[in-house]
mmCIF file of C-alpha atoms and ligand atoms in Angstrom:
data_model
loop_
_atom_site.group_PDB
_atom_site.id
_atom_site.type_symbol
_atom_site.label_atom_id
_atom_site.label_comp_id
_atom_site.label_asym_id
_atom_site.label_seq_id
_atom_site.Cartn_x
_atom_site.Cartn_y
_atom_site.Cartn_z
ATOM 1 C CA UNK F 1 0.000 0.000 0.000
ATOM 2 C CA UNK F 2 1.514 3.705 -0.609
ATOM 3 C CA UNK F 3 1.119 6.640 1.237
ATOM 4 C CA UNK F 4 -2.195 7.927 0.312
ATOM 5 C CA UNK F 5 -2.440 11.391 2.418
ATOM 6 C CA UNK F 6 -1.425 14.736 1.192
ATOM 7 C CA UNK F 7 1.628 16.614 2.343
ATOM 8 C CA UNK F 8 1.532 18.674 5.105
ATOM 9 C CA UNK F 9 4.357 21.160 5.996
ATOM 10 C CA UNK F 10 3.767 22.396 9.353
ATOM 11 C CA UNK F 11 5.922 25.394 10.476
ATOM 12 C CA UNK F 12 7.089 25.591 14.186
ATOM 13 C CA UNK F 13 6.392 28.432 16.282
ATOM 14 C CA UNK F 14 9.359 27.663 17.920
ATOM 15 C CA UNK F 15 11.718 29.505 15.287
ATOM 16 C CA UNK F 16 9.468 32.658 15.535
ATOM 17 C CA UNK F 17 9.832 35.759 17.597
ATOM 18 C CA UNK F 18 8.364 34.971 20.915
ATOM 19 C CA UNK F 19 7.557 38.073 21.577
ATOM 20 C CA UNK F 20 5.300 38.704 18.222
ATOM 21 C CA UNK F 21 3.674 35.188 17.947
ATOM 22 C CA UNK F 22 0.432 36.128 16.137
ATOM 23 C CA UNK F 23 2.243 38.110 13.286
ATOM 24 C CA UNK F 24 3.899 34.255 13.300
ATOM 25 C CA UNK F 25 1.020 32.889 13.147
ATOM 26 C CA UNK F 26 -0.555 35.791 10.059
ATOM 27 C CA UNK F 27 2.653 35.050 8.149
ATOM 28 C CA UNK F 28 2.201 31.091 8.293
ATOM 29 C CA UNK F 29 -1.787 31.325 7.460
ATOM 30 C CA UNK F 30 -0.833 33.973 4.403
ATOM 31 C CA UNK F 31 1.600 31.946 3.188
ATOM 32 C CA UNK F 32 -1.042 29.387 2.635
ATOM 33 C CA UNK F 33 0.127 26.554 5.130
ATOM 34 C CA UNK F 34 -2.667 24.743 6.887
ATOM 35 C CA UNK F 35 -0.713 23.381 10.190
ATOM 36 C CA UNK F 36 0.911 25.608 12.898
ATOM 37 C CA UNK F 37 3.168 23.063 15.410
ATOM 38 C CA UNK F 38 3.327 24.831 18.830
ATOM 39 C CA UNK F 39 5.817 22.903 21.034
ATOM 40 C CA UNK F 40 4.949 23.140 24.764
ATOM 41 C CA UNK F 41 8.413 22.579 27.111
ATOM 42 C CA UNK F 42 8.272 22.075 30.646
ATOM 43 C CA UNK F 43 11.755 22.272 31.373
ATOM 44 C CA UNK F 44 11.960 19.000 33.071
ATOM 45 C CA UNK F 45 10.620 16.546 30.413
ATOM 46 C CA UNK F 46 13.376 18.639 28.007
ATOM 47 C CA UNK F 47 15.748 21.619 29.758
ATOM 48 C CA UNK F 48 13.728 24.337 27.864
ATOM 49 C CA UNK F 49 10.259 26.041 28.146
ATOM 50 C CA UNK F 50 8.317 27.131 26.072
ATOM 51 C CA UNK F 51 4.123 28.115 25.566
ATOM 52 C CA UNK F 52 1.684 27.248 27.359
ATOM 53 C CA UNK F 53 -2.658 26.929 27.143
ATOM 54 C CA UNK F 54 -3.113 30.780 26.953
ATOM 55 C CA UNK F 55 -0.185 30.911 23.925
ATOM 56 C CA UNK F 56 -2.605 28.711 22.355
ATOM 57 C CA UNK F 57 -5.970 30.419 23.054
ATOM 58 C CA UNK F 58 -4.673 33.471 21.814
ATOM 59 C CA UNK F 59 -3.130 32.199 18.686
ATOM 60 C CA UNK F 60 -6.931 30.419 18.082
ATOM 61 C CA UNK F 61 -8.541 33.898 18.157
ATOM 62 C CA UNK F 62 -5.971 35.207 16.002
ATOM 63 C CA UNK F 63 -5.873 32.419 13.373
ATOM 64 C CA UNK F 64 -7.587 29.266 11.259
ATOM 65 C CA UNK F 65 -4.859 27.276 11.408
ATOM 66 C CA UNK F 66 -4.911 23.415 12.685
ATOM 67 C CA UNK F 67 -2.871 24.018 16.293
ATOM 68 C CA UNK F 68 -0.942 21.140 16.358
ATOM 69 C CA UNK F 69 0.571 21.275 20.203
ATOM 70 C CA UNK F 70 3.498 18.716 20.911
ATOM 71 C CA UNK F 71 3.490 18.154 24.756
ATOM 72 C CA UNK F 72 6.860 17.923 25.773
ATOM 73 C CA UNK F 73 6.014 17.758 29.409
ATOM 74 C CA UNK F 74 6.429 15.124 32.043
ATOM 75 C CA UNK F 75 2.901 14.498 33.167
ATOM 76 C CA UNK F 76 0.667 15.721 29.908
ATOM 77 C CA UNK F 77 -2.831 14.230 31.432
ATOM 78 C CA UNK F 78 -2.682 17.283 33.483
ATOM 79 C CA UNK F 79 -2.631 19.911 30.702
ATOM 80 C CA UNK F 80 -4.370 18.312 28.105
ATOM 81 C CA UNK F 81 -8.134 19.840 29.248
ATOM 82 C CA UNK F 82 -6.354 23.212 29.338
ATOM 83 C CA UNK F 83 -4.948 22.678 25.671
ATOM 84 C CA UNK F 84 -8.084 21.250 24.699
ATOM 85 C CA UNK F 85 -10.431 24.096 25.938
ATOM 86 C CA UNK F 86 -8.016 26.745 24.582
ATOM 87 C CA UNK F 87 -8.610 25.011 21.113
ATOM 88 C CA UNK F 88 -5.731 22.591 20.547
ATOM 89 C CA UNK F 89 -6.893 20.707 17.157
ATOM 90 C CA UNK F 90 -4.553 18.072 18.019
ATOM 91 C CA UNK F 91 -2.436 16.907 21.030
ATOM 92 C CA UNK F 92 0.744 14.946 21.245
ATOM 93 C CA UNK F 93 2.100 13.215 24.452
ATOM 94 C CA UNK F 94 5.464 11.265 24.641
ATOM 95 C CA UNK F 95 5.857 7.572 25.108
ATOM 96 C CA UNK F 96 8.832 8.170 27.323
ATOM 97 C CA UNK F 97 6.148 9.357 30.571
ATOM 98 C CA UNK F 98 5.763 6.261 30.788
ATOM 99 C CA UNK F 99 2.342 4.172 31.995
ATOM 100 C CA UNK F 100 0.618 6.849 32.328
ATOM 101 C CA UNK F 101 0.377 6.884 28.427
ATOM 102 C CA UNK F 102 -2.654 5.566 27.403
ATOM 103 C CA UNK F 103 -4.150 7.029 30.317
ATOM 104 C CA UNK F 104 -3.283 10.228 28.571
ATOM 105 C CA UNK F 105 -4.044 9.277 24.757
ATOM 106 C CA UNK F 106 -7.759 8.052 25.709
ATOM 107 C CA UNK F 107 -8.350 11.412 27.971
ATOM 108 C CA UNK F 108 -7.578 13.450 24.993
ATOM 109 C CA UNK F 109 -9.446 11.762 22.935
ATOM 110 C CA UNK F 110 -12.494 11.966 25.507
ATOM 111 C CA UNK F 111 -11.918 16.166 24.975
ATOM 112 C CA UNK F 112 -12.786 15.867 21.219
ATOM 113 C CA UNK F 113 -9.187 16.163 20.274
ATOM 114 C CA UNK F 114 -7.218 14.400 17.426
ATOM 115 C CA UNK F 115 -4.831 12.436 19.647
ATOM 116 C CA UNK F 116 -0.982 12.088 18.574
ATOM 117 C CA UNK F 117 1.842 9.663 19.965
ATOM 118 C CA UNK F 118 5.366 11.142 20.320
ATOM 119 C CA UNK F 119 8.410 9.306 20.215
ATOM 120 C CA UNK F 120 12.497 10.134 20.874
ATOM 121 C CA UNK F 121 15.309 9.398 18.597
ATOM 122 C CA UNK F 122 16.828 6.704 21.298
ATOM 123 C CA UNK F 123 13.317 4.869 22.263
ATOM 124 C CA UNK F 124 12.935 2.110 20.167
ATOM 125 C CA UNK F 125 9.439 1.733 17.466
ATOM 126 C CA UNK F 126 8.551 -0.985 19.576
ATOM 127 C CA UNK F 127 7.209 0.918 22.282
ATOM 128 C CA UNK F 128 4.578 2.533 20.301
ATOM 129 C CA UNK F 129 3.280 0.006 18.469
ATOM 130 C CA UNK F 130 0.587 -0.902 21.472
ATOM 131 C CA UNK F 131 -1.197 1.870 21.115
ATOM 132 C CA UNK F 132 -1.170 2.657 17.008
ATOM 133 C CA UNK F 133 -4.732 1.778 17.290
ATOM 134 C CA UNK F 134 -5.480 4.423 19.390
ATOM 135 C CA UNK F 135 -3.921 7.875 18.022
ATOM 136 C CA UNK F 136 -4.443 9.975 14.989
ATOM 137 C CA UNK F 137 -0.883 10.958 14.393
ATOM 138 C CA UNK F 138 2.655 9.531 15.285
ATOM 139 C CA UNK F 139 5.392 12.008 15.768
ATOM 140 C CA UNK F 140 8.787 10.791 15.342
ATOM 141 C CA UNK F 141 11.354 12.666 16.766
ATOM 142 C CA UNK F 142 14.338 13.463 14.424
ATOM 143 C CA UNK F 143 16.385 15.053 17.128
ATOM 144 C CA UNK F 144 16.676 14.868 20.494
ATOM 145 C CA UNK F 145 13.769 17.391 21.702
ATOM 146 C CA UNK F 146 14.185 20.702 23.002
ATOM 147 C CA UNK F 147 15.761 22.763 21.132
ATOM 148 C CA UNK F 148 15.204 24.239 17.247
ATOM 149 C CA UNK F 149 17.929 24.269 14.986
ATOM 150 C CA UNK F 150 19.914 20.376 15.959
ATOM 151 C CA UNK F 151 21.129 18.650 12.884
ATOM 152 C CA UNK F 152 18.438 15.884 11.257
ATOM 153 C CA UNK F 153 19.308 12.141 12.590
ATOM 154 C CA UNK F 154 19.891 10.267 9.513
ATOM 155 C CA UNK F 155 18.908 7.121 11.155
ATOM 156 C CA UNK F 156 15.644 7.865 12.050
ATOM 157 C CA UNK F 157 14.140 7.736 8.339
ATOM 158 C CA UNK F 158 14.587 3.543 8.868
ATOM 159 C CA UNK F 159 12.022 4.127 11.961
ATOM 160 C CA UNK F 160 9.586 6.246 10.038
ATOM 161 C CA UNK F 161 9.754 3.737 7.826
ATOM 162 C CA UNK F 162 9.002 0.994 10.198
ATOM 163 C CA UNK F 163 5.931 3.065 11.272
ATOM 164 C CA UNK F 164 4.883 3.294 7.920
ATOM 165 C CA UNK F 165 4.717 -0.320 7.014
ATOM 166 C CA UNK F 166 3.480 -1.005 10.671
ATOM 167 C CA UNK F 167 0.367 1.194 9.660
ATOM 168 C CA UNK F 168 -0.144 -0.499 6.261
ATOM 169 C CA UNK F 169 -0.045 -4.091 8.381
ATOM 170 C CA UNK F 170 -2.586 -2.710 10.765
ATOM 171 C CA UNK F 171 -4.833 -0.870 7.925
ATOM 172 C CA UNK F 172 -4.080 2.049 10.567
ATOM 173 C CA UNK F 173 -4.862 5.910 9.223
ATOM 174 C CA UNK F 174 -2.516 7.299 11.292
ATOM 175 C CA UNK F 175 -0.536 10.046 9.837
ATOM 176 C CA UNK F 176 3.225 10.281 10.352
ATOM 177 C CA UNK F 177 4.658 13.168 11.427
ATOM 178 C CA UNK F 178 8.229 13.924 11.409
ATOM 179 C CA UNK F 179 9.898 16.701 13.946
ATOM 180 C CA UNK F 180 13.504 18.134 14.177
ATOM 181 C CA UNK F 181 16.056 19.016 11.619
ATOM 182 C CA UNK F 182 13.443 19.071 8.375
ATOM 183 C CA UNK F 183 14.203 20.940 6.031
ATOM 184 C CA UNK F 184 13.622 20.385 1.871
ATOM 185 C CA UNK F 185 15.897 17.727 1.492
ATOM 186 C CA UNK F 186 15.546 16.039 5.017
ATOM 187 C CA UNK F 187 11.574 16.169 4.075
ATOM 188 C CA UNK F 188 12.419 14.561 0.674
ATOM 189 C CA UNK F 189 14.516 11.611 2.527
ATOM 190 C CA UNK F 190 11.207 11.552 4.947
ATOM 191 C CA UNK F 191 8.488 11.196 2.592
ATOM 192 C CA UNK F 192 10.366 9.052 0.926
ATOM 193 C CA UNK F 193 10.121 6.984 3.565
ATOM 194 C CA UNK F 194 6.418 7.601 4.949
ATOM 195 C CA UNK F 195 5.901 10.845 6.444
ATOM 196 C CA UNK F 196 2.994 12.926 5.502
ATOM 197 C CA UNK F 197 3.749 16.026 7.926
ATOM 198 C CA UNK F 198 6.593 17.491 8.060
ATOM 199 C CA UNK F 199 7.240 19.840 11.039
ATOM 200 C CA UNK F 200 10.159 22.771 10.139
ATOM 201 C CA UNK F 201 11.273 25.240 12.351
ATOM 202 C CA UNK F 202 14.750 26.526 11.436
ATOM 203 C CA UNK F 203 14.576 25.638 7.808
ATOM 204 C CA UNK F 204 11.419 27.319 7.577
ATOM 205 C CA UNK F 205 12.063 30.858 9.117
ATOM 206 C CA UNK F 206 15.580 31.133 6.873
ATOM 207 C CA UNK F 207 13.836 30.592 3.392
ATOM 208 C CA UNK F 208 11.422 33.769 1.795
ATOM 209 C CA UNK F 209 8.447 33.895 0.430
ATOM 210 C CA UNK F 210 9.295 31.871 -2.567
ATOM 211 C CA UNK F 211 11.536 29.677 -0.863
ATOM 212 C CA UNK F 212 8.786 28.643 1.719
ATOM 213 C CA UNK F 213 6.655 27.866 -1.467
ATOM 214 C CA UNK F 214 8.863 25.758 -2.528
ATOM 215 C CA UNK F 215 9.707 23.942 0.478
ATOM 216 C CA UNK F 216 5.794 23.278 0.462
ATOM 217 C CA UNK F 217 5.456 22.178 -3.499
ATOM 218 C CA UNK F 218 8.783 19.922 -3.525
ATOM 219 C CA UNK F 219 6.971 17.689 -0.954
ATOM 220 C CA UNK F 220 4.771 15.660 -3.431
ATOM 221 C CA UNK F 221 1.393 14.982 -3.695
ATOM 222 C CA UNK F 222 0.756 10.743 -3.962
HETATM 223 C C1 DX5 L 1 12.353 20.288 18.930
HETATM 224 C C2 DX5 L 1 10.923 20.677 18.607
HETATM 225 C C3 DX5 L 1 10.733 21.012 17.195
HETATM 226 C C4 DX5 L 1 11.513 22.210 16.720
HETATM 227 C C5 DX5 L 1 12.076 21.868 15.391
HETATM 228 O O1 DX5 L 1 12.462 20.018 20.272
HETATM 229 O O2 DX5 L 1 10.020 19.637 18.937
HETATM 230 O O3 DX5 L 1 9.367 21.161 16.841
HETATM 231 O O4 DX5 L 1 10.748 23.379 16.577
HETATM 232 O O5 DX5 L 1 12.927 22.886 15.022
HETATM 233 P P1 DX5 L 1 13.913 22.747 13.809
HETATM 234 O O6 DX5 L 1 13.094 22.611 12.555
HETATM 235 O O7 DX5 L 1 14.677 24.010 13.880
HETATM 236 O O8 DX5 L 1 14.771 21.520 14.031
HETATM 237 ZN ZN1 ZN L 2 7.792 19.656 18.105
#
């Protein structure tokens, strides 16, 4: 089976100017992307913090675009009704918290949420694969998380890959998202390999207008 879902390119907040994040998120909307990615850092989970619920309610009266909030936080279960009621359209918790995961998938999904399953460089596919039946989205990480700006691993396109055909076994419609390093030649390498969203931070601020265009169009359509 191919990859039958569109492209998504979904710019991170994270590379914008903190202290101007609606024209961020005007910019991103006008330049036609559907996606925002708003990483949320606790600075225990990862040694950096970030946004929090009221980033996100303001952004949702300021903007249309699907708020796709990656909780990098150690216990997500209690933030997730926060995200939720400040209009999160999707929410991602790590596997790495531990048992307390599914706990966490099933309450977002109780909040009318699209529910997403994050997972580090160093944790291996396995430990996802329980609960593939249960999320909307899996985000591999393709650097360690907490920063913007690390260097794409190389070796996690294998493990997108594995989570590709382990969604095609499964007749899973998961879509998988890749986070950390993207840029248009990373993305290529992703897609290539089964990734339909394609989270850029860095790479994304850098390019202009046309550049960000093209980032967008050289991801192809199945
Ligand atoms: C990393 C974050 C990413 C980050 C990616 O901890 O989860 O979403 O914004 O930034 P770049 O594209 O700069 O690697
Ligand atoms: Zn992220």
């Amino acid at each position: 089976m191919t990859n039958e879902r569109y492209p998504i390119l979904a710019p991170s907040l994270l590379a914008f100017d903190h202290a101007d994040l609606g024209a961020a998120a005007n910019q991103v909307e006008s330049d036609g992307r559907e996606w925002l990615h708003v990483d949320v850092m606790d600075g225990h989970f990862v040694p950096n913090v970030t946004f929090g619920p009221q980033t996100v309610a303001d952004l949702r009266s300021k903007c249309d675009l699907f708020l796709d909030v990656h909780l990098m936080v150690t216990n997500p279960a209690s933030l997730v009704e926060s995200f939720a009621k400040a209009g999160a359209d999707l929410i991602s918790a790590h596997v790495e918290i531990g048992e307390t995961i599914g706990f966490t998938l099933e309450a977002i999904r109780k909040l009318d949420c699209q529910v997403g399953i994050a997972i580090n460089p160093d944790t291996p596919a396995e430990e996802i694969r329980p609960y593939l039946g249960a999320v909307d989205l899996v985000l591999v990480m393709t650097v360690v998380p907490g920063f913007g700006g690390q260097a794409f691993r190389d070796d996690m396109v294998e493990k997108i890959n594995v989570v590709h055909r382990w969604r095609d076994i499964g007749r899973h419609d998961f879509r998988v998202e890749v986070d950390g390093g993207v840029n248009p030649d990373t993305g290529q390498l992703c897609q290539e390999a089964g990734a339909d969203v394609f989270v850029a931070g860095t790479a994304y601020r850098k390019l202009d207008v046309n550049g960000r265009a093209a980032f967008a169009r050289g991801l192809r359509s199945p």
